[in-house]
Amino acid sequence: MFNVHKFDLEYVKDLMAFLPRLSVSGMEVTQAIQYYKSASHLTDPSDQGADNTVKLAARKPAWVRVYVRSGLLGGDIPGVTGTLGISRRFHGAFYVHVTTLSPEAPGTVDATADPDYAVERGSLNNTLNFIIPAEQMCGSLSLVANISSPGGLVASMTINVSATLQQTLSLRGIMVGYNGPASSAPGAPNLTLAAPTLANLQTTSATTLLTFPVRSQATYSSAGTITWSQPLTDAPSCNGCCSPNWVALNAAVDAQRVADGNLPNVLYYGLMATGIPMGPIVGCNTGTVSTSSVGAGMTMAHELGHACGLPHAPCNTGGDPNYPAYEPYDPANTPTASTGEYGLDISNGNIMSPATFKDLMSYCGPRWISLYNYGRLTNNPDLNPVHVCVDYPWWKDLILYDELLLHEDWLREPPPVPPWRIHVMQPEPLIFVIGVLHSDDNLEVLNVMRVEATSRMPGARETGLTAELVGEKGEVLATAPLKRLQDHADGCGCSEGADKSGKNYPHLVQVFLKDVGPGAELLIRRGEKQLWNRRAPRKRPVITSFEVGLEGERLTAEWRMEASGEIEPQYWIQWSGDEGETWHALAGGLTGERAELEAGMLPGGKVAVRLFGSDGFFTAVSETKMIEVPEFPLAVSILTPRDGQTLAAGRSMRLWGTAQSDRPGDEVEPKALWILDGEELAEGLDAFHPAPGAGEHKLTLQVSIGDRRGEASIGFVTADIPTGPDDMDMKQYRQQG
C-alpha cells in the first residue's frame, strides 16, 4: 500500500532544503510618515499606496526600517544584523556607491516567520534600523540591505528611492512683546514682557521642520517688533474662529508685515513672548500671518499649515470636506482626522500609530502629520519647492535630441524651473487699509499707510465691499475690492462650524489701493452705501526731526512730526542694509515720539534707518540716518536634544541645530562643532551620535559663518532604558494634542 504520510514528509523535507530560512520582506524609508504594506492595515483600497510612495524631501535625514523574516517552519532566528549600502545615480542610468551604514543600536533583531503587523510596525525594536544623514538624502538613490545571522544565513534586498524635491521653510518672525494687564480681571496689575528673539523663533520651529516635507535647515529672519497691550483670553467669535482680541493682534502683525514690504516666498509669523495672558485659544492664523507663543511648536506647525492653505482636519466636527476617512481607524466614510499611516519622529525614532494619532491640523490629539496633509504640503508653493541633485540622462548632456524622436516627457526628473520663468512680485507704491468688519455694515478701520510693498493676499475672500481713492472733484483715482482674511484658531477645541457661511464676525479685512496720487478722500462702500470715509487733512504731515543712537544692543529713536489730522499718528521704523535699495521693518505700531529697540536684529556694518508716520491718510517719511552696527554673535539654537530631555543611553541621539546669519549676501556654509561634557563630539548642524552613558550631560553647539561666531548650550539626561525609544517621551505628543 502507498505510504502517503512518508511521501509527504520526504517531500516537505526536500522542499524545505530549498526554501530560504532568512529573508528581507520589505524596506520602509520614512521622514515623517510613509506607506508600507498599506493593504495589511488600511481596509479601503482607495486609501492604500505602494511602499515608499510618499515623496521624500531632499537634504533631510531619513530612517530606513528593514523588515526581516525566518522560514515558515524554521523557527525564529535571533541576532540578525546587517548593513545598508547607498548608491547615487548619475547620467540617468549609472549608480556609484556613496557609503555603507551600520544599523542603529542595538544593531540586531530577531527574525520571525509571521509577526503581527501592528506589533511589528509599531516598534523599532522589531526591525533593523538605519539613518541616512541629511547630506546623503539628495538625488536618485539605490538602497541595498544585506543581512546575516550568527549561523551564516544571508539575504538582501534592493530598492530605489528619489529625494530630488527640496522645500525650505522660510520663516520671517514678527516679534511680539507685551505691556498690558496681567489678566482680563478688573484692576489686574500691569505686565511687561520683552519681545522674543531670533533664537526663540528657531527653537519653536522644530516641530514644523519634523512634520513638514522640508529640508532640515530653515531660513530665519526678523521683520521687527511690535508691542501688544490686551489679554487674549476672550472667547472665540465662532467655532474655529479667532477671538476679537486675537483678530486685533493679527491686524497689528499684518500691518507690520506690510511695513516690511509684504515679501513673497516667506511665511510671516507673529512670535509672542511667553506669559502673555491667553486661552482658550493659543494660536491664530489670518490669511498670510500666524501668531502664537515661544515654545508652542505644534501650534506653530498648525498655524503655518493654515498659512500654506490647509483647513482644519475634521475630528468629530466639521473641517476640510476633502479629508478622507482612513478605515479601520475611522468609522466608514466618517473622517476623524486619523493620520492614516504610521508616523516616525526622525529625531528620536518614536513611532506614531494611526490608531492613536490625529492630524496636526485637527483639534484632537496627540497630533502628527497625516498622509493627506503631507501630500498637500508636497510641492507647496509656500514652501519654495525646487528640484535638486537631478541627474540628466547622458544623451541629454552630450547630444542634441529631436523632440519628435525623444519626447521631453520620457526624460526622468524634470530640472528646476528656470529663473526667467518665475514671476516675482516687485514692491510698488500702495495705500494699505486694514480693519475689522464687526457686522455687514459696521467697519472699524485700524491702520492706513502709504508704503512700498507687494499686494499679495493669498486665500483672501471677497466681501462685497469696495475701497476707493477719490480726487478733489469726486473722480475715482483708484479702486480695489476689500477682502476678508480667513481666520483659524488653534487650541479652542471647537470646529469650523458655521464659519463656512462667512456670517460670523468679526472679520479681519484689508485692501491694497494703487498709490496714484494724494487724493482728497478714502471711501469704503457696499454698492451705493458708504460704510466709511476719511477726508484728507488740510496739510500733509511732515517729520521735522528724527534722531537715532546706538548703545550696546539698544537703539534709541526720537522724532517729531507735524500733523493736522484728528487721528493719532502711528509710526514704523525701517532699516536698509543696501543703501536704501530695499527696506525692512524694525518696529511698528509706535505712538508718541520715542522708542527703544533691540539692535541685535540688525546686521553688522553700515545700516540706514528711517521713520515713516501715518496720520490716517498720508504718510510722511523722515530723512535717512546712517549708523554703524557692531557684529553681534550669531543666533544659534539647539533643536534636539531639548533642554532637560531624557534620552536612552547608547541609542542614537540627533544633534540638530541651526544658525542664521543676518548679514545680507552672506551665503557662507556654516561650520558647526558639537561639544559634549567638554569634549568634541561631532561636526555639522545635523548629525547622529550614540547617546552617552547614564547621567547628566551638557551639550554645546559652536557655529561660525565666515568671521562670525555664536554658540548655544543645553543640559540633558541619559538613562538605561532597555525598551528603546518607542515609548519614550510620548508625553510631549500628548501634551501637544
mmCIF file of C-alpha atoms in Angstrom, residues 151-365:
data_model
loop_
_atom_site.group_PDB
_atom_site.id
_atom_site.type_symbol
_atom_site.label_atom_id
_atom_site.label_comp_id
_atom_site.label_asym_id
_atom_site.label_seq_id
_atom_site.Cartn_x
_atom_site.Cartn_y
_atom_site.Cartn_z
ATOM 1 C CA GLY A 151 24.612 30.876 11.824
ATOM 2 C CA GLY A 152 25.782 32.174 8.469
ATOM 3 C CA LEU A 153 22.440 32.721 6.749
ATOM 4 C CA VAL A 154 22.364 35.754 4.452
ATOM 5 C CA ALA A 155 19.776 37.693 2.467
ATOM 6 C CA SER A 156 19.460 41.015 0.695
ATOM 7 C CA MET A 157 17.002 43.418 -0.901
ATOM 8 C CA THR A 158 17.436 46.459 -3.150
ATOM 9 C CA ILE A 159 15.013 49.355 -3.579
ATOM 10 C CA ASN A 160 15.278 52.675 -5.407
ATOM 11 C CA VAL A 161 14.034 55.956 -3.949
ATOM 12 C CA SER A 162 14.159 59.572 -5.066
ATOM 13 C CA ALA A 163 14.960 62.659 -2.995
ATOM 14 C CA THR A 164 15.084 65.409 -5.597
ATOM 15 C CA LEU A 165 12.376 67.715 -4.247
ATOM 16 C CA GLN A 166 13.816 70.292 -1.883
ATOM 17 C CA GLN A 167 11.423 72.501 0.046
ATOM 18 C CA THR A 168 12.563 75.132 2.516
ATOM 19 C CA LEU A 169 10.681 76.593 5.442
ATOM 20 C CA SER A 170 11.427 80.311 5.237
ATOM 21 C CA LEU A 171 10.232 81.997 8.438
ATOM 22 C CA ARG A 172 10.165 85.733 8.969
ATOM 23 C CA GLY A 173 9.334 86.491 12.564
ATOM 24 C CA ILE A 174 7.400 89.492 13.827
ATOM 25 C CA MET A 175 8.373 89.563 17.498
ATOM 26 C CA VAL A 176 5.520 90.488 19.839
ATOM 27 C CA GLY A 177 6.254 91.956 23.270
ATOM 28 C CA TYR A 178 3.606 92.849 25.849
ATOM 29 C CA ASN A 179 2.752 95.825 28.015
ATOM 30 C CA GLY A 180 -0.737 95.453 29.442
ATOM 31 C CA PRO A 181 -2.961 93.860 32.098
ATOM 32 C CA ALA A 182 -1.809 90.540 33.534
ATOM 33 C CA SER A 183 -5.362 89.208 33.115
ATOM 34 C CA SER A 184 -8.808 90.270 31.987
ATOM 35 C CA ALA A 185 -9.927 90.733 35.608
ATOM 36 C CA PRO A 186 -10.740 94.329 36.616
ATOM 37 C CA GLY A 187 -7.798 96.031 38.302
ATOM 38 C CA ALA A 188 -5.265 93.406 37.194
ATOM 39 C CA PRO A 189 -1.651 94.547 37.626
ATOM 40 C CA ASN A 190 0.359 95.571 34.590
ATOM 41 C CA LEU A 191 2.627 93.009 32.934
ATOM 42 C CA THR A 192 5.654 93.889 30.792
ATOM 43 C CA LEU A 193 7.320 91.226 28.634
ATOM 44 C CA ALA A 194 10.210 91.721 26.224
ATOM 45 C CA ALA A 195 9.805 90.672 22.592
ATOM 46 C CA PRO A 196 11.233 87.253 21.649
ATOM 47 C CA THR A 197 14.490 86.777 19.755
ATOM 48 C CA LEU A 198 15.516 85.097 16.512
ATOM 49 C CA ALA A 199 16.816 82.150 18.573
ATOM 50 C CA ASN A 200 13.303 81.749 20.034
ATOM 51 C CA LEU A 201 11.892 81.584 16.501
ATOM 52 C CA GLN A 202 14.411 78.893 15.601
ATOM 53 C CA THR A 203 13.712 76.597 18.534
ATOM 54 C CA THR A 204 9.931 76.946 18.197
ATOM 55 C CA SER A 205 10.102 75.794 14.563
ATOM 56 C CA ALA A 206 11.486 72.299 15.336
ATOM 57 C CA THR A 207 8.087 70.547 15.231
ATOM 58 C CA THR A 208 7.261 72.172 11.888
ATOM 59 C CA LEU A 209 10.575 71.004 10.427
ATOM 60 C CA LEU A 210 9.921 67.472 11.695
ATOM 61 C CA THR A 211 6.401 67.142 10.321
ATOM 62 C CA PHE A 212 6.505 69.164 7.071
ATOM 63 C CA PRO A 213 8.196 67.765 3.905
ATOM 64 C CA VAL A 214 11.025 70.317 4.104
ATOM 65 C CA ARG A 215 14.782 70.119 4.442
ATOM 66 C CA SER A 216 16.137 70.077 7.979
ATOM 67 C CA GLN A 217 17.562 73.609 7.819
ATOM 68 C CA ALA A 218 15.120 76.519 7.583
ATOM 69 C CA THR A 219 15.907 80.145 6.857
ATOM 70 C CA TYR A 220 15.065 82.654 9.556
ATOM 71 C CA SER A 221 14.838 86.420 9.617
ATOM 72 C CA SER A 222 13.204 89.172 11.631
ATOM 73 C CA ALA A 223 10.555 91.623 10.472
ATOM 74 C CA GLY A 224 10.963 93.648 13.650
ATOM 75 C CA THR A 225 8.939 94.020 16.826
ATOM 76 C CA ILE A 226 5.554 95.250 17.976
ATOM 77 C CA THR A 227 4.130 95.603 21.476
ATOM 78 C CA TRP A 228 0.673 94.250 22.333
ATOM 79 C CA SER A 229 -1.469 95.504 25.224
ATOM 80 C CA GLN A 230 -4.638 93.360 25.584
ATOM 81 C CA PRO A 231 -5.163 89.934 27.199
ATOM 82 C CA LEU A 232 -6.038 87.226 24.673
ATOM 83 C CA THR A 233 -8.477 85.479 26.990
ATOM 84 C CA ASP A 234 -11.719 86.427 25.232
ATOM 85 C CA ALA A 235 -13.965 83.766 23.716
ATOM 86 C CA PRO A 236 -13.780 82.828 20.017
ATOM 87 C CA SER A 237 -16.298 84.631 17.848
ATOM 88 C CA CYS A 238 -17.403 81.379 16.193
ATOM 89 C CA ASN A 239 -16.479 77.710 16.010
ATOM 90 C CA GLY A 240 -12.960 77.523 14.636
ATOM 91 C CA CYS A 241 -12.573 81.313 14.548
ATOM 92 C CA CYS A 242 -10.218 83.515 16.490
ATOM 93 C CA SER A 243 -11.469 85.807 19.249
ATOM 94 C CA PRO A 244 -11.871 89.583 18.696
ATOM 95 C CA ASN A 245 -8.653 90.356 20.591
ATOM 96 C CA TRP A 246 -6.727 87.770 18.566
ATOM 97 C CA VAL A 247 -8.098 89.311 15.366
ATOM 98 C CA ALA A 248 -6.944 92.739 16.532
ATOM 99 C CA LEU A 249 -3.491 91.361 17.365
ATOM 100 C CA ASN A 250 -3.156 89.798 13.947
ATOM 101 C CA ALA A 251 -4.204 93.109 12.405
ATOM 102 C CA ALA A 252 -1.189 94.712 14.118
ATOM 103 C CA VAL A 253 1.042 91.840 12.973
ATOM 104 C CA ASP A 254 -0.346 92.179 9.457
ATOM 105 C CA ALA A 255 0.374 95.917 9.395
ATOM 106 C CA GLN A 256 3.964 95.150 10.392
ATOM 107 C CA ARG A 257 4.160 92.629 7.553
ATOM 108 C CA VAL A 258 3.106 95.296 5.071
ATOM 109 C CA ALA A 259 5.569 97.799 6.568
ATOM 110 C CA ASP A 260 8.196 95.126 5.928
ATOM 111 C CA GLY A 261 7.227 95.059 2.248
ATOM 112 C CA ASN A 262 4.882 92.031 2.354
ATOM 113 C CA LEU A 263 7.731 89.941 0.989
ATOM 114 C CA PRO A 264 6.995 86.912 -1.194
ATOM 115 C CA ASN A 265 8.481 83.441 -0.596
ATOM 116 C CA VAL A 266 8.425 83.785 3.206
ATOM 117 C CA LEU A 267 5.913 82.836 5.879
ATOM 118 C CA TYR A 268 5.364 85.674 8.333
ATOM 119 C CA TYR A 269 4.887 84.558 11.916
ATOM 120 C CA GLY A 270 3.953 86.613 14.936
ATOM 121 C CA LEU A 271 6.009 85.109 17.760
ATOM 122 C CA MET A 272 4.674 86.169 21.145
ATOM 123 C CA ALA A 273 6.563 86.473 24.389
ATOM 124 C CA THR A 274 5.942 83.659 26.863
ATOM 125 C CA GLY A 275 3.482 84.719 29.546
ATOM 126 C CA ILE A 276 1.064 86.864 27.542
ATOM 127 C CA PRO A 277 -2.347 86.031 29.039
ATOM 128 C CA MET A 278 -4.330 83.819 26.650
ATOM 129 C CA GLY A 279 -6.830 80.976 26.460
ATOM 130 C CA PRO A 280 -8.741 79.001 25.379
ATOM 131 C CA ILE A 281 -7.212 79.975 22.004
ATOM 132 C CA VAL A 282 -3.421 79.579 21.922
ATOM 133 C CA GLY A 283 -2.721 80.488 18.299
ATOM 134 C CA CYS A 284 -4.393 82.251 15.402
ATOM 135 C CA ASN A 285 -3.923 82.451 11.648
ATOM 136 C CA THR A 286 -5.465 85.143 9.465
ATOM 137 C CA GLY A 287 -4.575 84.823 5.811
ATOM 138 C CA THR A 288 -0.862 85.307 5.380
ATOM 139 C CA VAL A 289 0.089 85.798 9.038
ATOM 140 C CA SER A 290 0.021 83.451 12.021
ATOM 141 C CA THR A 291 0.628 84.115 15.711
ATOM 142 C CA SER A 292 1.408 82.044 18.808
ATOM 143 C CA SER A 293 3.864 81.842 21.700
ATOM 144 C CA VAL A 294 7.517 80.938 22.065
ATOM 145 C CA GLY A 295 7.898 77.182 22.540
ATOM 146 C CA ALA A 296 4.443 76.276 21.166
ATOM 147 C CA GLY A 297 5.898 74.064 18.449
ATOM 148 C CA MET A 298 2.800 72.088 17.480
ATOM 149 C CA THR A 299 0.720 75.281 17.462
ATOM 150 C CA MET A 300 3.257 76.846 15.084
ATOM 151 C CA ALA A 301 3.018 73.809 12.792
ATOM 152 C CA HIS A 302 -0.794 74.019 12.913
ATOM 153 C CA GLU A 303 -0.892 77.745 12.124
ATOM 154 C CA LEU A 304 1.768 77.531 9.404
ATOM 155 C CA GLY A 305 -0.300 74.721 7.893
ATOM 156 C CA HIS A 306 -3.124 77.252 7.585
ATOM 157 C CA ALA A 307 -0.692 79.731 6.044
ATOM 158 C CA CYS A 308 0.150 77.055 3.459
ATOM 159 C CA GLY A 309 -3.526 76.642 2.590
ATOM 160 C CA LEU A 310 -4.609 73.763 4.860
ATOM 161 C CA PRO A 311 -8.055 73.975 6.511
ATOM 162 C CA HIS A 312 -8.797 72.266 9.810
ATOM 163 C CA ALA A 313 -8.852 68.476 9.752
ATOM 164 C CA PRO A 314 -12.211 67.059 10.899
ATOM 165 C CA CYS A 315 -12.259 65.305 14.254
ATOM 166 C CA ASN A 316 -15.835 64.583 15.317
ATOM 167 C CA THR A 317 -16.595 68.075 13.972
ATOM 168 C CA GLY A 318 -16.533 69.946 10.695
ATOM 169 C CA GLY A 319 -13.374 70.664 8.744
ATOM 170 C CA ASP A 320 -11.778 70.029 5.359
ATOM 171 C CA PRO A 321 -14.568 68.429 3.274
ATOM 172 C CA ASN A 322 -11.973 66.506 1.212
ATOM 173 C CA TYR A 323 -10.222 64.904 4.187
ATOM 174 C CA PRO A 324 -10.515 61.119 3.754
ATOM 175 C CA ALA A 325 -11.713 58.539 6.241
ATOM 176 C CA TYR A 326 -8.933 56.041 6.934
ATOM 177 C CA GLU A 327 -10.788 52.860 7.808
ATOM 178 C CA PRO A 328 -10.440 50.965 10.162
ATOM 179 C CA TYR A 329 -9.091 53.872 12.240
ATOM 180 C CA ASP A 330 -12.096 55.991 11.260
ATOM 181 C CA PRO A 331 -15.721 54.888 11.062
ATOM 182 C CA ALA A 332 -16.745 54.044 7.499
ATOM 183 C CA ASN A 333 -16.901 57.208 5.374
ATOM 184 C CA THR A 334 -16.603 59.345 8.532
ATOM 185 C CA PRO A 335 -13.201 61.036 8.807
ATOM 186 C CA THR A 336 -11.945 61.761 12.303
ATOM 187 C CA ALA A 337 -8.537 63.168 11.324
ATOM 188 C CA SER A 338 -6.619 59.900 11.573
ATOM 189 C CA THR A 339 -3.103 60.126 10.159
ATOM 190 C CA GLY A 340 -3.778 57.062 8.007
ATOM 191 C CA GLU A 341 -0.267 55.602 8.276
ATOM 192 C CA TYR A 342 2.449 55.084 10.849
ATOM 193 C CA GLY A 343 4.463 58.200 11.608
ATOM 194 C CA LEU A 344 8.070 58.362 12.763
ATOM 195 C CA ASP A 345 9.898 61.186 14.528
ATOM 196 C CA ILE A 346 13.323 61.180 12.881
ATOM 197 C CA SER A 347 14.856 62.924 15.894
ATOM 198 C CA ASN A 348 14.215 60.093 18.334
ATOM 199 C CA GLY A 349 12.639 57.178 16.457
ATOM 200 C CA ASN A 350 9.268 57.392 18.178
ATOM 201 C CA ILE A 351 6.521 55.630 16.226
ATOM 202 C CA MET A 352 3.076 57.226 15.939
ATOM 203 C CA SER A 353 0.295 54.727 15.258
ATOM 204 C CA PRO A 354 -2.697 55.847 13.152
ATOM 205 C CA ALA A 355 -4.886 54.143 15.744
ATOM 206 C CA THR A 356 -3.850 56.821 18.249
ATOM 207 C CA PHE A 357 -2.584 59.915 16.442
ATOM 208 C CA LYS A 358 -4.595 62.635 14.736
ATOM 209 C CA ASP A 359 -3.580 65.089 12.058
ATOM 210 C CA LEU A 360 -1.860 68.225 13.327
ATOM 211 C CA MET A 361 -4.499 70.380 11.618
ATOM 212 C CA SER A 362 -7.204 68.938 13.888
ATOM 213 C CA TYR A 363 -8.354 69.865 17.388
ATOM 214 C CA CYS A 364 -7.778 66.298 18.626
ATOM 215 C CA GLY A 365 -4.609 64.733 19.913
#
